[in-house]
Tab-separated table of C-alpha atoms and ligand atoms in Angstrom:
chain	number	residue	atom	x	y	z
A	274	MET	CA	-15.760	9.772	14.584
A	275	LYS	CA	-14.596	13.086	16.100
A	276	ARG	CA	-12.347	15.141	13.619
A	277	THR	CA	-10.437	17.965	14.951
A	278	THR	CA	-9.691	21.296	12.995
A	279	ARG	CA	-6.139	19.955	12.735
A	280	ASP	CA	-7.084	16.449	11.185
A	281	ILE	CA	-9.749	18.333	8.430
A	282	ARG	CA	-6.517	20.706	7.927
A	283	LEU	CA	-4.222	17.657	7.512
A	284	ALA	CA	-6.345	15.892	5.246
A	285	ASN	CA	-6.980	18.811	3.178
A	286	ARG	CA	-2.977	18.854	2.970
A	287	PHE	CA	-2.934	15.387	1.742
A	288	ASP	CA	-5.495	16.192	-0.824
A	289	VAL	CA	-4.101	19.280	-2.400
A	290	LEU	CA	0.242	17.413	-2.284
A	291	ARG	CA	-1.895	14.135	-3.879
A	292	HIS	CA	-3.640	16.117	-6.959
A	293	ILE	CA	-0.454	18.057	-7.384
A	294	ILE	CA	1.696	14.448	-7.538
A	295	ALA	CA	-0.351	13.243	-10.329
A	296	SER	CA	0.345	16.101	-12.541
A	297	ARG	CA	2.852	17.211	-14.155
A	298	ALA	CA	2.150	20.863	-13.659
A	299	VAL	CA	-0.820	22.201	-12.073
A	300	SER	CA	-2.772	25.435	-11.146
A	301	ARG	CA	-4.147	26.466	-7.612
A	302	GLN	CA	-7.654	27.087	-9.587
A	303	GLU	CA	-7.412	23.517	-10.999
A	304	ILE	CA	-6.397	22.144	-7.182
A	305	VAL	CA	-10.062	23.906	-6.948
A	306	ALA	CA	-12.322	22.507	-9.125
A	307	GLU	CA	-10.855	18.468	-8.549
A	308	THR	CA	-10.689	18.743	-4.357
A	309	GLY	CA	-13.742	21.088	-3.973
A	310	LEU	CA	-11.754	22.983	-1.369
A	311	SER	CA	-12.100	26.827	-2.019
A	312	LEU	CA	-9.556	29.038	-3.454
A	313	ALA	CA	-8.008	30.542	-0.372
A	314	THR	CA	-7.606	27.212	1.443
A	315	VAL	CA	-5.318	25.973	-1.883
A	316	SER	CA	-3.540	29.266	-1.364
A	317	THR	CA	-2.417	28.939	1.979
A	318	LEU	CA	-2.000	25.123	1.839
A	319	VAL	CA	-0.069	25.250	-2.018
A	320	GLY	CA	2.086	28.045	0.052
A	321	GLU	CA	3.221	26.229	3.239
A	322	LEU	CA	4.049	23.158	0.765
A	323	LEU	CA	6.244	26.192	-1.142
A	324	ASP	CA	7.902	27.388	1.949
A	325	LEU	CA	8.712	24.002	3.044
A	326	GLY	CA	10.527	23.148	-0.438
A	327	LEU	CA	8.001	20.419	-1.188
A	328	LEU	CA	6.744	22.314	-4.508
A	329	GLU	CA	7.925	24.362	-6.912
A	330	GLU	CA	6.710	27.610	-9.177
A	331	VAL	CA	7.171	26.335	-12.674
A	332	GLY	CA	5.600	29.182	-14.777
A	333	TYR	CA	2.304	30.183	-16.316
A	334	GLU	CA	-0.579	29.215	-18.141
A	335	ASP	CA	-2.350	31.223	-20.302
A	336	SER	CA	-6.083	31.818	-18.783
A	337	GLY	CA	-7.149	32.915	-22.484
A	338	GLY	CA	-7.011	36.736	-21.740
A	339	GLY	CA	-7.547	36.819	-18.011
A	340	ARG	CA	-4.361	37.425	-15.194
A	341	PRO	CA	-1.881	34.287	-16.345
A	342	ARG	CA	-2.483	31.568	-13.386
A	343	GLY	CA	0.659	30.249	-11.446
A	344	LEU	CA	1.681	26.440	-12.251
A	345	ILE	CA	2.994	24.391	-9.273
A	346	ALA	CA	4.474	21.250	-9.681
A	347	VAL	CA	6.349	19.042	-6.779
A	348	ALA	CA	10.067	19.725	-6.468
A	349	THR	CA	11.600	16.399	-6.759
A	350	GLY	CA	14.749	17.624	-4.769
A	351	GLY	CA	12.533	18.783	-2.125
A	352	GLY	CA	14.058	15.979	-0.364
A	353	VAL	CA	14.099	12.156	-0.253
A	354	LEU	CA	11.757	9.307	1.197
A	355	VAL	CA	12.697	5.573	2.127
A	356	GLY	CA	10.222	2.945	2.210
A	357	VAL	CA	10.742	-0.576	3.697
A	358	ASP	CA	8.780	-3.345	3.425
A	359	VAL	CA	10.055	-6.052	5.858
A	360	ALA	CA	7.957	-9.814	4.880
A	361	GLU	CA	8.897	-13.204	6.493
A	362	THR	CA	11.513	-13.768	3.695
A	363	HIS	CA	13.095	-10.355	2.776
A	364	VAL	CA	13.779	-7.318	3.180
A	365	HIS	CA	13.151	-4.540	0.296
A	366	VAL	CA	14.313	-1.059	0.892
A	367	GLU	CA	13.028	1.801	-2.006
A	368	LEU	CA	14.621	5.245	-2.014
A	369	PHE	CA	11.645	7.933	-3.556
A	370	ASN	CA	11.541	11.680	-4.394
A	371	PRO	CA	8.381	13.597	-3.335
A	372	LYS	CA	6.903	13.142	-6.722
A	373	LEU	CA	6.905	9.264	-5.071
A	374	ASP	CA	9.239	8.328	-8.380
A	375	VAL	CA	12.085	4.920	-7.121
A	376	LEU	CA	14.871	6.378	-7.113
A	377	ALA	CA	17.057	3.314	-6.185
A	378	GLU	CA	16.368	-0.235	-3.955
A	379	ALA	CA	17.870	-2.692	-2.162
A	380	ARG	CA	16.595	-6.339	-1.691
A	381	LEU	CA	17.998	-8.229	0.994
A	382	GLN	CA	17.569	-12.232	2.449
A	383	PRO	CA	18.044	-11.837	6.072
A	384	GLY	CA	17.452	-15.780	6.258
A	385	GLU	CA	16.435	-15.446	9.874
A	386	ASN	CA	13.424	-13.502	12.032
A	387	ARG	CA	15.592	-12.534	14.804
A	388	PRO	CA	15.140	-8.612	16.000
A	389	GLU	CA	18.779	-8.027	16.387
A	390	HIS	CA	19.482	-10.046	13.301
A	391	LEU	CA	16.798	-8.053	11.157
A	392	VAL	CA	17.600	-4.710	11.928
A	393	ARG	CA	20.881	-4.952	11.121
A	394	HIS	CA	19.206	-5.576	7.656
A	395	ILE	CA	16.912	-3.330	7.420
A	396	VAL	CA	19.963	-0.713	8.689
A	397	SER	CA	22.368	-1.735	5.769
A	398	GLY	CA	19.592	-1.078	3.116
A	399	VAL	CA	18.480	1.711	4.258
A	400	ARG	CA	22.645	2.983	4.201
A	401	THR	CA	22.771	1.244	0.396
A	402	VAL	CA	19.894	2.756	-0.908
A	403	LEU	CA	21.144	6.464	0.591
A	404	GLY	CA	24.393	6.013	-0.402
A	405	GLU	CA	23.570	3.965	-4.357
A	406	ALA	CA	21.769	7.318	-5.307
A	407	SER	CA	23.869	10.089	-4.309
A	408	ALA	CA	26.836	7.857	-5.661
A	409	ARG	CA	25.400	7.300	-8.733
A	410	PRO	CA	27.017	9.459	-12.199
A	411	ALA	CA	24.223	12.821	-12.790
A	412	ASP	CA	24.254	10.925	-16.443
A	413	SER	CA	23.354	7.366	-15.491
A	414	GLY	CA	20.520	7.111	-18.250
A	415	SER	CA	16.343	8.901	-18.133
A	416	ALA	CA	16.023	7.244	-14.073
A	417	PRO	CA	15.194	10.376	-11.627
A	418	GLN	CA	17.918	11.360	-9.917
A	419	MET	CA	18.487	11.660	-6.323
A	420	PRO	CA	20.033	15.971	-5.414
A	421	PRO	CA	23.312	15.844	-4.296
A	422	GLY	CA	23.081	16.791	-0.324
A	423	ALA	CA	19.631	15.302	-0.526
A	424	ARG	CA	17.484	15.541	3.057
A	425	VAL	CA	16.097	12.526	3.871
A	426	LEU	CA	12.397	13.618	5.262
A	427	GLY	CA	11.956	9.853	6.840
A	428	ILE	CA	11.738	6.478	6.569
A	429	GLY	CA	8.596	4.468	6.620
A	430	VAL	CA	8.962	0.269	7.474
A	431	SER	CA	6.403	-1.567	7.104
A	432	VAL	CA	6.283	-5.340	9.767
A	433	PRO	CA	3.855	-8.037	9.162
A	434	GLY	CA	2.562	-7.800	12.790
A	435	ARG	CA	0.743	-5.596	15.804
A	436	VAL	CA	2.487	-2.069	15.501
A	437	GLU	CA	2.026	0.341	18.880
A	438	ARG	CA	2.038	3.819	18.301
A	439	ASP	CA	5.679	3.782	20.084
A	440	GLY	CA	7.129	1.593	17.790
A	441	VAL	CA	6.370	-1.617	19.907
A	442	VAL	CA	6.306	-4.357	17.567
A	443	SER	CA	4.573	-8.322	18.144
A	444	ILE	CA	4.299	-10.753	15.441
A	445	PRO	CA	3.131	-13.917	17.150
A	446	ALA	CA	3.464	-15.904	13.908
A	447	PRO	CA	5.516	-18.557	13.280
A	448	GLY	CA	9.337	-17.964	12.232
A	449	TRP	CA	9.129	-14.378	14.294
A	450	ASP	CA	7.675	-15.048	17.303
A	451	TRP	CA	8.026	-11.250	18.291
A	452	ARG	CA	6.882	-9.933	21.661
A	453	GLY	CA	6.992	-6.228	22.042
A	454	VAL	CA	10.168	-5.904	20.282
A	455	PRO	CA	11.320	-2.265	20.281
A	456	LEU	CA	11.993	-1.844	16.635
A	457	ARG	CA	11.377	1.980	16.751
A	458	ARG	CA	14.017	2.457	18.888
A	459	LEU	CA	16.137	-0.153	17.839
A	460	LEU	CA	16.409	1.387	14.252
A	461	GLY	CA	16.173	4.876	15.832
A	462	GLU	CA	19.647	4.086	17.091
A	463	GLN	CA	21.831	3.640	14.020
A	464	LEU	CA	19.630	5.790	11.900
A	465	HIS	CA	18.829	8.713	13.468
A	466	LEU	CA	16.531	10.091	11.105
A	467	PRO	CA	12.163	10.388	11.616
A	468	LEU	CA	11.257	7.144	11.473
A	469	TYR	CA	7.384	5.543	10.790
A	470	LEU	CA	6.392	2.448	11.616
A	471	ASP	CA	3.139	0.596	10.463
A	472	ASN	CA	1.740	-2.931	8.995
A	473	PRO	CA	1.417	-3.776	5.485
A	474	LEU	CA	-2.299	-3.982	5.204
A	475	ARG	CA	-2.408	-0.288	5.730
A	476	ALA	CA	0.693	0.559	3.672
A	477	SER	CA	-0.867	-1.054	0.899
A	478	THR	CA	-3.832	0.845	0.984
A	479	ALA	CA	-2.139	4.245	1.830
A	480	ALA	CA	0.080	3.301	-1.205
A	481	GLU	CA	-3.969	2.839	-3.127
A	482	LEU	CA	-4.525	6.390	-1.935
A	483	TRP	CA	-0.865	8.504	-2.265
A	484	SER	CA	-0.612	6.943	-6.056
A	485	GLY	CA	-3.161	4.545	-7.000
A	486	ALA	CA	-6.356	3.527	-7.713
A	487	GLY	CA	-7.590	5.344	-4.210
A	488	ARG	CA	-6.248	8.967	-5.248
A	489	GLY	CA	-9.246	11.541	-5.339
A	490	ARG	CA	-11.792	8.640	-3.165
A	491	GLU	CA	-12.691	8.742	0.169
A	492	ASP	CA	-13.728	5.246	0.930
A	493	VAL	CA	-11.050	2.854	-0.525
A	494	VAL	CA	-10.834	-0.970	0.579
A	495	VAL	CA	-7.056	-2.620	-0.109
A	496	LEU	CA	-7.609	-6.522	0.116
A	497	THR	CA	-4.030	-7.986	0.108
A	498	LEU	CA	-4.231	-11.859	-1.116
A	499	GLY	CA	-1.031	-13.492	-1.030
A	500	THR	CA	-0.017	-16.392	1.534
A	501	GLY	CA	-2.548	-14.688	3.842
A	502	VAL	CA	-4.945	-12.449	3.309
A	503	GLY	CA	-6.392	-9.179	4.889
A	504	ALA	CA	-8.248	-5.979	4.623
A	505	GLY	CA	-7.347	-2.443	4.672
A	506	LEU	CA	-9.550	0.158	4.999
A	507	ALA	CA	-9.524	4.096	4.602
A	508	LEU	CA	-12.500	5.307	5.560
A	509	GLY	CA	-13.528	9.272	5.359
A	510	GLY	CA	-10.050	10.209	6.023
A	511	SER	CA	-8.951	6.916	8.115
A	512	LEU	CA	-6.887	4.330	7.775
A	513	ARG	CA	-7.542	1.194	9.489
A	514	ALA	CA	-6.602	-2.353	8.802
A	515	GLY	CA	-8.977	-5.965	10.135
A	516	GLU	CA	-8.610	-9.221	9.943
A	517	TRP	CA	-11.197	-9.793	7.371
A	518	GLY	CA	-8.748	-12.756	6.111
A	519	HIS	CA	-10.496	-14.842	9.058
A	520	THR	CA	-14.537	-14.010	8.735
A	521	THR	CA	-16.095	-16.874	7.629
A	522	LEU	CA	-17.022	-17.306	4.623
A	523	VAL	CA	-18.376	-21.540	4.545
A	524	LEU	CA	-19.884	-22.763	7.787
A	525	ASP	CA	-18.379	-25.311	9.453
A	526	GLY	CA	-16.123	-25.398	6.147
A	527	ARG	CA	-11.942	-26.184	5.415
A	528	PRO	CA	-10.077	-25.698	8.646
A	529	CYS	CA	-7.681	-22.726	9.049
A	530	HIS	CA	-4.474	-22.455	10.174
A	531	CYS	CA	-5.950	-19.706	12.580
A	532	GLY	CA	-8.127	-22.763	14.618
A	533	CYS	CA	-11.273	-21.900	12.777
A	534	ARG	CA	-13.037	-23.410	9.815
A	535	GLY	CA	-14.158	-21.803	6.827
A	536	CYS	CA	-12.331	-18.500	6.669
A	537	VAL	CA	-12.169	-16.585	3.694
A	538	GLU	CA	-8.166	-17.071	3.696
A	539	ALA	CA	-8.653	-20.887	3.361
A	540	TYR	CA	-9.801	-20.463	0.177
A	541	VAL	CA	-8.732	-17.527	-1.324
A	542	GLY	CA	-5.168	-17.568	0.584
A	543	ALA	CA	-2.351	-18.903	-2.203
A	544	PRO	CA	-2.179	-22.215	-0.034
A	545	GLY	CA	-6.464	-22.304	-0.068
A	546	ILE	CA	-6.150	-22.175	-3.601
A	547	VAL	CA	-3.684	-24.843	-4.240
A	548	GLN	CA	-5.812	-27.037	-2.197
A	549	HIS	CA	-8.172	-26.743	-4.231
A	550	LEU	CA	-6.548	-27.499	-7.026
A	551	ARG	CA	-5.261	-30.689	-5.492
A	552	GLU	CA	-8.661	-31.702	-4.291
A	553	LEU	CA	-10.027	-31.444	-7.414
A	554	ALA	CA	-7.243	-32.817	-9.481
A	555	PRO	CA	-4.981	-34.657	-6.544
A	556	ASP	CA	-1.934	-36.006	-9.414
A	557	SER	CA	-2.290	-32.562	-11.496
A	558	ALA	CA	1.285	-31.469	-12.732
A	559	LEU	CA	0.206	-27.733	-12.011
A	560	LEU	CA	1.122	-28.819	-8.592
A	561	GLY	CA	4.470	-29.015	-9.702
A	562	ALA	CA	7.361	-30.688	-7.459
A	563	GLY	CA	7.931	-29.860	-4.028
A	564	GLY	CA	4.481	-28.446	-3.735
A	565	GLN	CA	5.917	-24.524	-3.421
A	566	THR	CA	2.521	-22.852	-3.495
A	567	ARG	CA	4.187	-19.776	-5.363
A	568	THR	CA	5.328	-22.207	-8.421
A	569	SER	CA	2.059	-24.006	-8.578
A	570	ILE	CA	0.397	-20.299	-8.406
A	571	ASP	CA	2.415	-19.742	-11.469
A	572	ALA	CA	1.846	-22.695	-13.144
A	573	LEU	CA	-1.913	-22.472	-12.972
A	574	ALA	CA	-2.358	-18.728	-13.886
A	575	ARG	CA	-0.227	-20.054	-16.779
A	576	ALA	CA	-2.665	-22.736	-17.460
A	577	ALA	CA	-5.586	-21.122	-16.998
A	578	ALA	CA	-4.831	-18.423	-19.688
A	579	ASP	CA	-3.879	-21.332	-21.862
A	580	GLY	CA	-7.671	-22.627	-21.410
A	581	ASP	CA	-6.354	-25.597	-19.361
A	582	PRO	CA	-10.132	-26.810	-18.159
A	583	VAL	CA	-8.683	-27.989	-14.473
A	584	ALA	CA	-7.075	-24.475	-13.614
A	585	ALA	CA	-9.985	-22.570	-15.605
A	586	LYS	CA	-12.082	-24.214	-12.623
A	587	VAL	CA	-10.244	-23.483	-9.993
A	588	VAL	CA	-9.628	-19.812	-11.100
A	589	ALA	CA	-13.586	-19.760	-11.302
A	590	GLU	CA	-14.569	-21.140	-7.877
A	591	THR	CA	-12.058	-19.008	-5.896
A	592	ALA	CA	-13.319	-15.631	-7.851
A	593	ARG	CA	-17.124	-17.040	-6.696
A	594	TYR	CA	-15.657	-17.726	-3.152
A	595	LEU	CA	-13.884	-14.210	-3.374
A	596	GLY	CA	-16.617	-12.477	-5.172
A	597	VAL	CA	-19.154	-13.392	-1.922
A	598	ALA	CA	-16.581	-12.158	0.624
A	599	VAL	CA	-15.963	-8.973	-1.413
A	600	ALA	CA	-19.770	-8.274	-1.376
A	601	GLY	CA	-19.688	-8.776	2.509
A	602	LEU	CA	-17.502	-5.912	2.393
A	603	VAL	CA	-19.398	-3.448	0.041
A	604	ASN	CA	-22.428	-4.300	1.477
A	605	LEU	CA	-20.907	-3.465	5.273
A	606	VAL	CA	-18.858	0.026	3.845
A	607	HIS	CA	-19.818	0.988	0.104
A	608	PRO	CA	-16.525	1.605	-0.865
A	609	GLN	CA	-16.016	3.653	-4.223
A	610	VAL	CA	-13.488	1.080	-5.023
A	611	VAL	CA	-11.981	-2.128	-3.993
A	612	VAL	CA	-8.456	-2.977	-5.209
A	613	LEU	CA	-7.067	-6.268	-5.508
A	614	SER	CA	-3.404	-6.050	-4.328
A	615	GLY	CA	-1.117	-8.875	-3.533
A	616	TRP	CA	1.457	-11.734	-5.083
A	617	VAL	CA	-1.373	-13.609	-5.724
A	618	ALA	CA	-3.711	-10.309	-7.242
A	619	ALA	CA	-1.090	-9.922	-9.189
A	620	LYS	CA	-0.505	-13.384	-10.734
A	621	LEU	CA	-4.126	-14.299	-10.855
A	622	GLY	CA	-6.370	-11.503	-10.869
A	623	PRO	CA	-7.081	-10.871	-14.759
A	624	ALA	CA	-8.337	-14.235	-14.492
A	625	LEU	CA	-10.451	-13.565	-11.291
A	626	LEU	CA	-11.645	-9.669	-11.969
A	627	GLY	CA	-14.218	-10.685	-14.751
A	628	GLU	CA	-16.315	-13.358	-12.289
A	629	VAL	CA	-15.428	-11.501	-9.173
A	630	ARG	CA	-17.289	-8.293	-10.563
A	631	THR	CA	-20.506	-10.662	-11.158
A	632	VAL	CA	-19.909	-12.422	-8.131
A	633	VAL	CA	-20.566	-8.671	-6.180
A	634	GLU	CA	-22.953	-7.558	-8.234
A	635	ARG	CA	-25.134	-9.998	-7.957
A	636	HIS	CA	-24.831	-10.433	-3.571
A	637	ALA	CA	-24.154	-6.523	-2.973
A	638	PRO	CA	-26.859	-5.009	-5.515
A	639	ARG	CA	-26.557	-1.172	-5.873
A	640	ARG	CA	-27.591	1.404	-7.876
A	641	PRO	CA	-25.866	2.394	-10.752
A	642	SER	CA	-24.451	5.886	-9.390
A	643	ALA	CA	-23.349	4.345	-6.192
A	644	ARG	CA	-21.316	0.573	-7.755
A	645	THR	CA	-18.282	0.293	-6.042
A	646	GLY	CA	-15.042	-0.263	-8.908
A	647	ILE	CA	-13.533	-3.205	-8.596
A	648	VAL	CA	-10.041	-3.140	-9.703
A	649	LEU	CA	-6.006	-4.776	-9.726
A	650	CYS	CA	-3.266	-2.958	-7.747
A	651	PRO	CA	-2.534	-0.630	-10.703
A	652	ILE	CA	0.941	0.356	-8.805
A	653	ALA	CA	4.174	-1.226	-11.154
A	654	SER	CA	6.495	-1.529	-8.053
A	655	ASN	CA	5.883	-2.652	-4.695
A	656	PRO	CA	2.754	-1.337	-2.991
A	657	VAL	CA	4.210	-2.308	0.872
A	658	SER	CA	7.546	0.092	0.799
A	659	LEU	CA	5.729	3.122	-1.565
A	660	GLY	CA	3.388	3.498	1.191
A	661	ALA	CA	5.525	3.033	4.121
A	662	ALA	CA	7.234	5.972	2.692
A	663	THR	CA	4.427	7.858	2.379
A	664	PHE	CA	3.989	7.369	6.170
A	665	ALA	CA	6.872	9.634	6.217
A	666	LEU	CA	5.933	11.781	4.330
A	667	GLU	CA	2.831	12.005	5.862
A	668	GLY	CA	4.902	12.540	9.372
A	669	PHE	CA	6.313	15.502	7.487
A	670	LEU	CA	3.937	16.988	6.325
A	671	ALA	CA	1.849	16.501	10.035
A	672	GLY	CA	4.931	18.576	11.407
A	673	ILE	CA	4.715	21.283	8.855
A	674	GLY	CA	3.308	23.532	12.056
A	675	HIS	CA	6.827	23.012	13.810
A	676	ARG	CA	8.926	23.479	11.327
A	677	LEU	CA	7.645	26.507	10.074
B	169	LIG	ZN1	-9.146	-18.374	10.019
């Protein structure tokens, strides 16, 4: 892939800001040491971010007799970002400061996914978080505050479908059936703010790069494990999402809803895991009344932690399937880290992790120095809305040349 000077400059700008976000206060020299960029480059990039009000000078550190070094930090009053996670059954809107702390949130249940109906809910959620954060009294506890009159740097929206460059969205899934919906135009007509649309796999990956296990890394894979299963790949600074969930794991295996057989998703997606439990123990109490997938996964996680043998077997076998599927990716792209994200990873991840690591080591053996770390998503808040907000931050940073 060809990277232009502008791409490299932008990637460096992201890199510098990520390091500053990660620390309370940092000197230019420390950023040089951490990023490997030259002092001249770091000074220029920091200067641009200071001019934009995203950073502030916060004093000096004693450099042991030499000239004192200026310290810089993120200006938490430098503006706000909105991140929106549109999922099948909910819309989650969060407001962030440039340090990516959550300032306010709104959860909505639109009930149906017609475009104009959903647009109304997204707009209402965005207005709620902006209004709530600015209306909250300044002494309301220790939560980060939205400064009065803060400028909104942009709104990032994650939608589970194909998002074209012009903000037109297609979601062929049941319950949606969106074909060429001009979502950015529909939202823009009401919100009048810079809008950045993308999908949840890429949003989860961006969240790890900015604020999670991918920070400071070049090659990162984020696997979203939920009802569906997918992969986001950040390789050498470029971000893409893949249909990893529908690569074949078992030849002539279980039927998958996509029409093929033996897909990864049919084994490590939530419905696949529950089916596995049903095949092993059709009368298991863990299957619960009503057969709700989420409830069964919850029960399975609790039972595995309590040492229930059937639950432990389902978890161990799921870990083996997942491990082999992860090993395939590791062999293909050699990431520095693979992050297990999504609600199934949040529930079952601690029980799966050890066996997944063992299986990956067996199926993707590498030099110890090049070994891939496999970790659970460390982000405490919703990584999808956070990632969507970082798209808005990146969009704002990409526009720097035009603003200064
Ligand atoms: Zn499939």
